[in-house]
Amino acid sequence: MDRGTLPQAVALLLAICSLSPTNLAETVHCDLQPVDSEVTYITSQVTNGCVAQVTNAALEVHILFLEFSKEVSTLDLTLQTSRQNGTRPREVLLILSVSKNVFLKFQAPGVPVRLAYNPNLVFFQEPPGVNTTQLPPFTTKSQLLKWADTEGLIASAAELNEPKSILLRLDQALREPSSCSLEAHKDMGHTLEWSPHTQASVRGCRLEGVAGHKEAYILRVLPGPESWPRTVTVKVELSCASGDPEAVLILQGPPYVSWLIDANHTMQIWTTGKYSFKIFPEGNISGYDLPDTTQGLLEEAQRLNASVVASFVELPLASFVSLRARSCGSELRPSPTPVQTIPPREGCNQELLLSLIQPKCSDDVMTLVLKKDLISTLRCTIMNLTFWDSSCKAEDRDDQLVLRSTYSKCGMKVTENVVSNEVVVNFLSSSSPQRKKVQCINMDSLSLQLGLYLSPHFLQTSNSIELGQQGFVQVSVSPSIPELTIQLDSCQLNLGPDMEIVELIQSQAAKSSCVSLMSPSPGGDMRFSFLLRGHMVPMPTTGILSCTVALRPRTWSLEVHRTVSMRLNIVSPGLHDKGLVLPAVLGITFGAFLIGALLTAALWYIYLHTRHPSKREPVVAVAAPASSESSSTNHSIGSTQSTPCSTSSMA
C-alpha cells in the first residue's frame, strides 16, 4: 500500500469504528416499564416563589403555600439560621397556608419565630415551642400577601405541591432584589430545599441484542431556570447478594452541574461535567459529552455494553438524589403495581387520628369533633367513641362524630381550675381500645401580675425607673395550675408616640445584650432584668411596660396568650421631681465645703509669709491690701465655681 494513502485508510477505519456503535444503537429497542426501585430527591425548585434581601428589617416574613391532594398529610418543617459574630437572629413571622389537614413536625432551634396558621387544618406532633397565632381567613393568595406585607418585609414566599419535608434557611440571600414578587418555576437556591411525598417514576427495560449481564443505572437531571454552578449528591444503594455487580452509573445534566457520588458498590461511572467520590471529594474527574434525550441515553447504555437498564429516572434540578435498588443482577424486577391507579390500602393510623381529637371548652361544656372524611382518609373504622363513662357516646351528625358533655356528667373530674376526662376509641383493626386524656382549663380564673424592682432581691416594687438604671421584672400567674405550661413569650417598653418601642423579649429570647433572662423565683414566677438606655431625645417621662405570657395546656397543641401591663415613671439621670436627688445634693455640698476650707487655709498661709517681719502694723493698715488681695482671690473662686447649681445658689 502506498504510504501516502496509509493515513487516509487509518482515518477511514477509525471513522467506521466510531460509527458502528451508533449504527447499532439506532436499532435499540427498549420498552421502559415501572421497576421495583425507589428514588427520592431534594430540590430547591418550586412551582411559584420569590426571594428578597431585607437587610434592615426588624421582622422578616416567610410564606409557604402548601398544596396537598390527600385529606391528611404529614410534614417535617425545619427553620435554620446561622449566628455570625455573636449577633442574635432577627424575629421571623412564618405563615403557613395549607389546602388540607397537615400533621406537622416543626423545629426552629434558636430562631425567634412567630407561626401563623389555621388551627383547624394544622396539627402538631408535639408542642412547637414558639409563639403561634391564628391566620386570618383569606380566599386568595393576593389577599394573604397583602396582609403579610403589613406585618413586615417579605423575605421569601414559595408554593409547593405535596411536600414531605422542608428546610427553610433564614440567612440573608445575596444578589436578590429588595422586594418579593412571585415567579413561576423559581429556583429558591440556598434559601429553601424540600422533598416531595410522591416518589420519582423509575422505569427499566432489557436492551435487545446485547449479551452479558451488565446493568445501567441512568439518572437525568433536567435544566433549571437559573444556570449557576452547583453540585448534585447521588447516593446509590444496591442490594446485591454477592460481590460487586457489573454495572455502569450514567449521570446526565446541564453543563453547570457537577456530581458527588456515594455508592455502596464499585461501578463504572459515566457522567457529564465533573464528578468526584464522597470518600475523595477533592479529586474532581472530568466527564464526557452525553446526549440529553431519553433515546440518546438508552443508546449510550447499549454502547457501554449494558444488557439491562435497571433504572431510568428523570428529575428536576436537585441537590440530593437517593437511588435504592432492591436487587441487582441481570434480572429485572418489575414494579409490584405497574398499572395500579388506586393506592394500596394501609393500616389505620391510630396515632394520627388520636392527635386530631382536641377538646373545645366553652360555657361549662366539653366538645370533641371528628370529621368522617378524615377518619376515612386515615383508613380507620371507629366502632365506638365515648368518654370514660361509656354511656356517653358520640353522636353521628352527617359528616362528623360529635362527643360532648357538661362538666357535671360523663365522669368529668372537676377541680378548682381544671376539668379532665378520658376519650375511649374502639377501632375495628384493634382488639383493645385506645385512650386519650383530655382537659379543659378555666383560663378566666387566671390572674397575671407584673412587678418592677430596682434590686435583684425582688423585695420592694417600684413604679419609677431612672434612665441608665437597671430594672428587674417579675411576671406572676396565679393560681398555679400544674396542667398548664407557662412561658414568658415577649416583653416591651413603650415610651410614647415620639419614641421607638424598646423590645426586651421576643419569642421567649432576650432581644439584646442589655436584657438578661433570670432563673424563676422559688414559686415559679418568671424573671428578667434590663438596662434602660441613659440618653434619649426627647426625654421620656412615662412608659408602659407590657409582657405577654404563653399558656399551653399539656394536652393541647394551640397556645393561649395573655398580656399584662403597668405604667412607669421615667426619671432623668441625676434629677428627681425636677430637683436634685439627695446623693447629688450631698456631693455638691461636701465638695463646696472642702474647696472653701482649702482656699481659706491657703490665703492664711500667704498672709503669714508675706507681711514684714520687723514691724507690726495695725490691722487697719493692712486691711486695704488684704481686702484687695482677698477680692482678687474671691473673684478667682467665683469663676472656678460657676456651675448652674452654684450660680443659682449664689443668686
XYZ file of C-alpha atoms in Angstrom:
651
model
C 0.000 0.000 0.000
C 1.242 3.481 -0.853
C 2.497 5.345 2.208
C 0.535 8.429 1.188
C -2.742 6.558 1.357
C -1.973 4.895 4.715
C -3.094 7.804 6.979
C -6.318 8.139 4.983
C -7.030 4.436 5.392
C -6.389 4.596 9.121
C -8.676 7.635 9.462
C -11.387 5.854 7.467
C -11.077 2.784 9.683
C -11.369 4.865 12.858
C -14.418 6.606 11.484
C -16.052 3.281 10.680
C -15.269 2.012 14.194
C -16.655 5.119 15.821
C -19.818 5.000 13.744
C -20.533 1.328 14.203
C -21.833 1.611 17.829
C -24.114 4.453 16.763
C -25.495 2.432 13.918
C -26.073 -0.430 16.351
C -27.700 1.929 18.839
C -30.120 3.207 16.245
C -31.731 -0.213 16.196
C -32.022 -0.371 20.023
C -35.407 -1.411 21.294
C -36.249 -0.713 24.944
C -39.783 -0.678 26.309
C -39.429 1.248 29.588
C -41.734 -0.106 32.310
C -42.020 0.653 36.069
C -39.496 -1.298 38.150
C -39.142 -2.067 41.842
C -36.624 0.659 42.758
C -37.002 3.726 44.931
C -35.746 7.225 44.089
C -36.142 10.202 46.394
C -34.670 13.656 45.947
C -34.258 17.109 47.470
C -34.703 20.166 45.289
C -34.933 23.943 45.504
C -37.291 24.219 42.505
C -40.812 25.408 43.407
C -43.993 25.940 41.425
C -44.042 29.659 42.239
C -41.712 31.559 44.513
C -39.520 34.546 45.287
C -36.582 35.509 47.489
C -35.736 39.035 48.631
C -32.866 40.639 50.517
C -34.278 42.510 53.530
C -31.191 43.681 55.376
C -32.637 46.396 57.627
C -35.930 44.786 58.636
C -36.718 44.242 62.316
C -39.160 41.478 61.295
C -38.784 39.269 58.235
C -41.751 37.375 56.808
C -41.635 33.962 55.106
C -44.710 32.460 53.425
C -45.373 28.830 52.462
C -48.343 27.930 50.255
C -48.708 24.156 50.620
C -50.932 22.108 48.334
C -51.892 18.529 49.246
C -54.085 16.027 47.443
C -54.767 13.780 50.465
C -57.145 14.805 53.210
C -54.394 14.287 55.807
C -50.654 14.536 55.135
C -47.513 14.606 57.249
C -44.838 17.285 57.008
C -41.425 17.908 58.576
C -40.672 21.636 58.645
C -37.321 22.952 59.896
C -36.140 26.551 60.204
C -32.393 27.075 60.282
C -30.209 30.125 60.822
C -26.521 30.809 61.326
C -25.367 33.156 64.096
C -22.441 35.261 62.996
C -20.227 37.352 65.276
C -22.458 36.573 68.229
C -25.376 38.569 66.788
C -28.890 37.427 67.523
C -31.164 36.436 64.633
C -33.982 38.836 63.910
C -37.602 37.962 64.590
C -39.368 35.868 61.954
C -43.028 35.587 61.036
C -43.684 32.264 59.274
C -47.055 31.989 57.539
C -48.414 28.538 56.646
C -51.249 28.390 54.142
C -52.387 24.784 53.639
C -55.101 23.308 51.466
C -55.761 20.137 53.507
C -55.149 18.760 57.000
C -51.463 18.538 57.951
C -49.818 16.618 60.779
C -46.779 18.839 61.371
C -43.409 18.210 62.978
C -41.929 21.684 63.481
C -38.386 22.606 64.531
C -36.816 26.068 64.817
C -33.812 25.804 67.169
C -32.626 29.221 68.327
C -34.946 31.118 65.986
C -37.276 33.799 67.429
C -40.243 32.838 65.276
C -43.955 33.544 65.341
C -46.036 30.950 63.480
C -49.299 31.962 61.804
C -51.553 29.102 60.647
C -55.090 27.724 60.586
C -55.541 25.606 63.752
C -58.412 23.743 62.100
C -56.063 22.319 59.458
C -52.626 22.164 61.102
C -51.935 19.763 63.973
C -48.597 19.422 65.736
C -46.944 16.122 66.565
C -45.643 17.854 69.696
C -45.929 21.413 71.051
C -43.979 23.699 68.680
C -42.392 25.731 71.494
C -42.803 29.016 69.607
C -45.255 31.872 69.547
C -48.305 30.959 67.466
C -51.179 32.979 66.112
C -54.291 32.160 64.113
C -54.093 33.039 60.437
C -56.966 35.266 59.294
C -59.261 33.637 56.717
C -58.175 34.512 53.160
C -59.727 33.328 49.914
C -56.857 34.247 47.553
C -53.075 34.317 47.664
C -53.029 38.027 46.853
C -55.073 38.778 49.987
C -52.644 36.830 52.128
C -49.647 38.535 50.503
C -51.124 41.983 51.163
C -51.749 41.102 54.805
C -48.228 39.704 55.175
C -46.790 42.901 53.711
C -48.418 44.899 56.511
C -46.759 42.665 59.124
C -43.185 43.091 57.868
C -40.894 42.811 54.855
C -41.421 39.580 52.892
C -38.094 37.740 52.636
C -39.377 34.660 50.792
C -42.539 33.030 49.506
C -42.951 29.611 47.903
C -45.705 27.379 46.578
C -45.072 23.638 46.986
C -47.045 20.605 45.869
C -47.125 17.544 48.135
C -44.133 18.472 50.316
C -42.861 15.785 52.683
C -40.071 17.824 54.273
C -39.000 21.474 54.038
C -35.775 23.151 55.140
C -36.036 26.945 55.262
C -32.748 28.804 55.793
C -33.056 32.314 57.218
C -29.614 33.601 56.214
C -29.684 36.701 54.059
C -29.957 35.888 50.349
C -27.223 37.591 48.324
C -27.740 39.071 44.864
C -31.506 39.072 45.333
C -33.920 42.004 44.807
C -35.175 44.081 47.729
C -38.804 43.031 47.182
C -40.504 39.669 46.732
C -42.576 39.082 43.591
C -43.736 35.535 42.792
C -42.130 33.922 39.744
C -43.180 30.698 38.054
C -40.756 27.732 38.338
C -38.497 29.617 40.732
C -35.198 28.228 41.969
C -35.074 29.191 45.670
C -31.359 28.414 45.841
C -29.863 28.191 49.322
C -32.999 29.655 50.950
C -35.339 26.654 50.630
C -34.940 22.946 49.939
C -37.695 20.359 50.024
C -38.575 16.796 49.117
C -41.974 15.633 47.827
C -44.223 12.881 49.157
C -44.554 11.377 45.691
C -41.574 9.308 44.610
C -39.995 9.763 41.224
C -41.066 7.462 38.429
C -38.449 4.713 37.996
C -38.517 2.640 34.806
C -36.365 -0.070 33.339
C -36.053 -2.390 30.339
C -33.957 -5.098 28.690
C -31.807 -3.968 25.787
C -32.358 -6.419 22.960
C -29.433 -7.706 21.022
C -26.851 -7.227 23.788
C -25.368 -10.237 25.519
C -23.971 -10.266 29.037
C -25.127 -9.261 32.497
C -24.137 -5.594 32.717
C -26.676 -3.202 34.255
C -27.099 0.508 33.586
C -28.472 2.957 36.139
C -29.388 6.170 34.339
C -30.200 9.487 36.028
C -31.063 12.541 34.003
C -31.306 15.889 35.803
C -33.293 18.464 33.845
C -32.063 22.064 33.472
C -33.377 24.648 35.935
C -34.450 28.262 35.373
C -31.071 29.577 36.614
C -27.687 28.323 35.457
C -25.324 28.855 38.364
C -22.794 26.154 39.316
C -23.997 23.509 41.736
C -23.204 20.007 42.942
C -25.681 17.139 42.953
C -25.005 14.435 45.539
C -26.020 10.998 44.221
C -26.333 8.132 46.705
C -26.669 4.659 45.202
C -27.602 1.664 47.365
C -27.767 -1.705 45.626
C -28.889 -4.873 47.385
C -26.559 -7.417 45.838
C -26.470 -10.988 47.113
C -22.757 -11.475 46.393
C -19.918 -9.217 45.310
C -19.979 -6.087 43.196
C -22.308 -6.072 40.196
C -21.185 -5.434 36.644
C -22.842 -2.055 36.382
C -22.467 1.457 34.993
C -23.889 4.655 36.512
C -24.813 7.203 33.845
C -25.432 10.744 35.119
C -26.534 13.409 32.652
C -27.297 17.023 33.473
C -26.722 20.651 32.446
C -23.092 21.731 31.905
C -23.038 23.731 35.163
C -23.761 20.617 37.278
C -21.042 18.543 38.933
C -21.580 15.265 40.793
C -20.606 13.886 44.204
C -21.093 10.101 44.136
C -21.697 7.898 47.172
C -22.152 4.250 46.136
C -22.060 1.083 48.227
C -20.686 -0.971 45.324
C -17.963 -0.486 42.744
C -19.453 0.775 39.465
C -18.303 2.215 36.161
C -19.009 5.979 36.150
C -20.137 7.826 33.029
C -21.199 11.468 33.587
C -21.387 14.916 32.100
C -19.447 17.738 33.746
C -17.087 16.761 36.548
C -17.540 14.192 39.269
C -15.897 13.098 42.496
C -16.464 10.461 45.135
C -17.607 11.067 48.678
C -14.514 9.349 50.061
C -12.301 11.648 47.902
C -14.378 14.825 47.470
C -11.432 16.960 46.300
C -10.500 14.662 43.391
C -12.585 16.080 40.544
C -12.621 13.935 37.399
C -13.722 15.286 34.036
C -16.729 13.611 32.472
C -17.950 13.235 28.887
C -20.373 14.736 26.410
C -23.604 12.753 26.717
C -26.881 13.057 24.822
C -29.687 14.912 26.577
C -32.602 12.786 25.359
C -34.117 9.565 26.625
C -33.368 7.697 23.410
C -29.829 9.036 23.316
C -29.090 7.884 26.869
C -30.501 4.420 26.169
C -28.220 4.220 23.146
C -25.296 5.292 25.353
C -26.088 2.449 27.773
C -26.101 -0.023 24.893
C -22.816 1.385 23.575
C -21.330 0.651 27.018
C -22.431 -2.999 26.602
C -25.262 -2.856 29.148
C -27.850 -5.557 28.570
C -30.330 -4.192 31.135
C -31.406 -0.680 32.078
C -32.062 -1.381 35.751
C -33.402 2.128 36.353
C -34.071 5.214 34.278
C -35.097 8.400 36.132
C -35.693 11.984 35.051
C -35.761 14.594 37.835
C -35.933 18.358 38.200
C -32.667 20.024 39.176
C -31.899 18.581 42.632
C -29.225 18.912 45.290
C -29.514 15.319 46.542
C -30.730 12.115 44.876
C -31.062 8.702 46.524
C -31.424 5.550 44.412
C -32.227 2.298 46.200
C -32.462 -0.870 44.138
C -33.942 -3.873 45.932
C -31.829 -6.292 43.881
C -29.026 -6.343 41.374
C -28.219 -8.716 38.573
C -29.388 -9.134 35.023
C -32.963 -9.946 36.005
C -35.399 -7.016 36.061
C -37.813 -6.841 38.960
C -40.965 -5.135 37.714
C -42.897 -2.870 39.979
C -45.477 -4.807 42.013
C -48.156 -2.384 40.821
C -47.127 -1.193 37.345
C -50.654 -0.186 36.288
C -52.311 0.354 39.628
C -54.192 3.639 39.955
C -55.638 3.119 43.452
C -53.071 3.256 46.290
C -52.764 0.075 48.341
C -54.773 0.024 51.495
C -52.616 0.529 54.561
C -53.448 0.035 58.208
C -55.273 2.586 60.302
C -53.028 5.411 61.506
C -54.332 5.435 65.065
C -51.669 7.805 66.383
C -52.521 10.497 63.883
C -56.242 10.113 64.425
C -55.883 10.433 68.210
C -53.863 13.619 67.718
C -56.839 15.112 65.874
C -59.015 14.760 68.963
C -58.783 18.232 70.519
C -61.317 19.449 73.096
C -63.176 22.723 72.730
C -64.283 24.235 76.017
C -66.974 26.878 76.458
C -69.987 27.527 78.685
C -69.129 24.618 81.021
C -69.274 22.161 78.096
C -66.503 19.992 76.636
C -66.913 19.162 72.932
C -64.852 16.919 70.654
C -65.421 16.679 66.901
C -64.029 14.136 64.402
C -64.723 14.579 60.693
C -65.714 11.405 58.888
C -63.631 12.191 55.800
C -60.527 12.403 57.984
C -61.353 9.057 59.556
C -61.777 7.547 56.107
C -58.572 9.136 54.793
C -56.620 7.624 57.674
C -58.168 4.257 56.725
C -59.731 3.832 60.128
C -63.054 2.382 61.131
C -64.328 3.579 64.506
C -66.715 1.195 66.202
C -67.310 3.344 69.265
C -66.294 6.776 70.584
C -67.109 7.572 74.215
C -65.969 9.409 77.316
C -64.685 7.495 80.351
C -68.332 6.864 81.139
C -69.171 4.537 78.259
C -72.829 5.611 78.351
C -71.755 8.997 76.934
C -71.345 8.151 73.258
C -70.576 10.290 70.247
C -73.447 11.448 68.071
C -73.404 10.755 64.337
C -74.142 14.115 62.688
C -73.992 13.904 58.916
C -70.292 14.321 58.116
C -68.837 14.221 61.633
C -68.859 12.484 65.007
C -69.556 14.794 67.960
C -68.801 13.865 71.567
C -69.924 16.444 74.124
C -70.854 16.733 77.776
C -71.298 19.285 80.511
C -68.711 19.449 83.276
C -71.057 17.685 85.674
C -71.606 14.469 83.694
C -69.877 11.585 81.878
C -67.204 11.007 84.520
C -65.724 14.518 84.382
C -63.132 15.173 87.097
C -63.585 18.741 88.245
C -61.028 20.646 90.315
C -60.861 24.360 91.023
C -59.484 25.262 87.597
C -59.253 22.029 85.556
C -61.885 19.706 84.129
C -60.486 16.427 82.804
C -61.807 13.250 81.236
C -60.716 10.393 79.034
C -61.751 9.643 75.467
C -62.064 5.948 74.589
C -61.863 4.936 70.901
C -62.637 1.413 69.714
C -61.093 0.684 66.306
C -62.143 -2.184 64.095
C -58.457 -3.016 63.469
C -57.534 -3.161 67.164
C -58.628 -5.659 69.805
C -58.124 -3.193 72.667
C -59.498 0.349 72.869
C -57.240 3.416 72.605
C -57.452 6.060 75.325
C -56.537 9.726 75.365
C -56.715 12.218 78.234
C -58.487 15.494 77.504
C -58.730 18.610 79.644
C -60.471 21.938 79.867
C -58.747 24.663 81.874
C -60.573 27.685 83.213
C -58.404 30.423 81.743
C -60.750 33.131 83.023
C -59.729 32.352 86.592
C -56.071 33.117 85.905
C -54.627 36.396 87.146
C -51.393 37.928 85.827
C -49.236 40.287 87.885
C -46.343 42.398 86.620
C -43.857 43.954 89.036
C -40.798 46.201 88.603
C -37.988 46.068 91.154
C -34.788 48.099 91.435
C -32.695 45.330 93.020
C -32.152 41.644 92.216
C -33.554 40.710 95.622
C -37.138 41.477 94.432
C -38.166 42.892 97.815
C -39.930 46.176 97.044
C -41.839 47.014 93.873
C -41.413 50.386 92.209
C -43.326 52.349 89.606
C -40.358 54.566 88.674
C -37.047 53.907 86.950
C -34.193 56.244 86.105
C -32.623 56.412 82.662
C -29.429 54.370 82.763
C -30.708 52.298 85.684
C -31.121 48.510 85.751
C -34.626 47.221 86.323
C -35.719 43.775 87.479
C -39.085 42.431 86.302
C -41.184 39.605 87.705
C -44.251 38.140 85.993
C -46.572 36.007 88.097
C -49.547 33.846 87.188
C -51.994 32.757 89.835
C -53.360 30.386 90.800
C -50.705 27.792 89.991
C -52.048 25.035 87.702
C -49.746 22.023 87.178
C -51.568 21.055 83.956
C -50.607 24.379 82.403
C -47.236 25.193 80.813
C -46.404 28.880 81.210
C -43.696 30.718 79.263
C -42.717 34.384 79.059
C -43.199 34.998 75.363
C -42.467 38.711 74.866
C -41.986 41.996 76.729
C -41.639 45.574 75.552
C -41.417 49.124 76.892
C -43.451 51.794 75.116
C -42.026 55.255 75.857
C -44.620 57.245 73.924
C -45.549 58.119 70.349
C -42.317 60.055 69.706
C -40.046 57.165 70.725
C -39.375 53.735 69.286
C -40.749 50.803 71.270
C -37.972 49.156 73.289
C -38.203 45.409 72.600
C -36.969 43.492 75.643
C -38.001 39.870 74.946
C -39.227 38.313 71.709
C -40.228 34.685 71.172
C -39.019 33.741 74.656
C -35.496 35.075 73.981
C -33.695 38.203 75.160
C -33.761 40.810 72.410
C -30.383 42.437 73.166
C -27.323 42.194 75.369
C -28.930 44.711 77.761
C -31.590 42.114 78.652
C -30.916 39.005 80.743
C -33.316 36.156 81.439
C -33.099 35.168 85.114
C -33.896 31.971 86.950
C -37.521 31.686 88.097
C -38.445 32.528 91.661
C -38.920 29.700 94.179
C -42.612 29.918 93.388
C -42.029 29.620 89.632
C -42.514 33.302 88.748
C -40.753 34.390 85.540
C -37.969 36.958 85.918
C -35.642 39.054 83.789
C -33.572 42.226 84.042
C -32.939 45.081 81.616
C -30.778 48.184 81.461
C -32.631 51.277 80.308
C -30.635 53.484 77.951
C -29.259 56.591 79.651
C -29.609 59.211 76.880
C -32.803 59.747 74.897
C -34.069 62.629 72.768
C -36.723 63.702 73.512
C -36.522 62.784 77.181
C -39.432 60.460 78.106
C -41.315 60.963 81.363
C -43.616 57.931 81.349
C -43.729 54.493 79.773
C -45.862 51.368 79.506
C -44.167 48.071 80.356
C -46.122 45.118 78.931
C -45.422 41.382 78.848
C -47.197 38.556 77.012
C -47.386 35.111 78.577
C -47.939 31.935 76.518
C -50.265 29.463 78.226
C -50.387 25.953 76.822
C -52.376 23.097 78.355
C -50.241 19.959 78.252
C -52.884 18.106 76.229
C -53.472 20.868 73.644
C -51.363 21.957 70.694
C -52.608 25.547 70.483
C -51.326 28.246 72.808
C -53.339 30.926 74.544
C -51.691 34.300 75.054
C -52.399 36.804 77.820
C -50.865 40.260 78.189
C -50.303 42.263 81.372
C -49.110 45.882 81.542
C -48.078 48.542 84.053
C -47.368 52.272 83.862
C -43.870 53.512 84.738
C -42.499 56.950 85.597
C -39.233 57.653 83.783
C -36.810 59.820 85.805
C -33.998 61.750 84.117
C -30.450 60.911 85.253
C -29.481 62.947 88.364
C -32.917 64.535 88.672
C -35.937 63.607 90.648
C -39.186 65.569 90.593
C -37.437 68.471 88.789
C -34.841 68.812 91.603
C -31.568 67.292 92.635
C -31.631 63.852 94.136
C -30.212 63.533 97.658
C -26.858 61.908 96.726
C -26.170 64.724 94.248
C -27.032 67.426 96.789
C -24.767 65.894 99.454
C -21.917 65.512 96.956
C -22.088 69.119 95.796
C -22.336 70.457 99.381
C -19.352 68.455 100.595
C -17.282 69.459 97.554
C -18.036 73.150 98.054
C -17.155 72.930 101.755
C -13.863 71.173 101.031
C -12.846 73.679 98.356
C -13.698 76.618 100.619
C -11.690 75.210 103.546
C -8.624 74.610 101.345
C -8.736 78.112 99.870
C -9.090 79.718 103.300
C -6.074 77.825 104.579
C -4.068 78.880 101.513
C -4.916 82.545 102.000
C -3.954 82.438 105.668
C -0.621 80.790 104.749
C 0.116 83.515 102.184
C -0.764 86.246 104.662
C 1.581 84.915 107.327
C 4.552 84.651 104.952
C 4.212 87.992 103.093
C 3.840 90.535 105.940
C 7.009 92.495 107.112
C 8.770 90.528 109.893
C 10.218 93.537 111.843
C 7.244 95.800 112.021
C 3.892 95.013 113.336
C 1.411 97.214 111.504
C -2.099 97.976 112.683
C -4.828 95.834 111.490
C -6.388 98.851 109.744
C -3.154 99.477 107.760
C -3.278 96.039 106.203
C -6.985 95.998 105.702
C -6.807 97.601 102.272
C -4.146 95.317 100.796
C -5.700 92.284 102.364
C -9.073 93.326 101.048
C -7.652 93.886 97.602
C -5.933 90.518 97.597
C -8.944 88.813 99.026
C -11.144 90.424 96.435
C -8.927 89.168 93.660
C -8.853 85.752 95.135
C -12.589 85.676 95.680
C -13.085 86.628 92.069
C -10.994 83.660 91.101
C -13.011 81.415 93.347
C -16.246 82.665 91.875
C -15.098 81.908 88.383
C -13.991 78.397 89.392
C -17.399 77.502 90.854
C -19.605 78.939 88.106
C -21.749 75.797 87.681
C -25.502 76.026 87.156
C -26.093 74.678 90.644
C -23.680 77.093 92.417
C -24.785 80.119 90.367
C -28.396 79.597 91.244
C -27.375 79.130 94.848
C -25.461 82.444 94.965
C -28.313 84.251 93.364
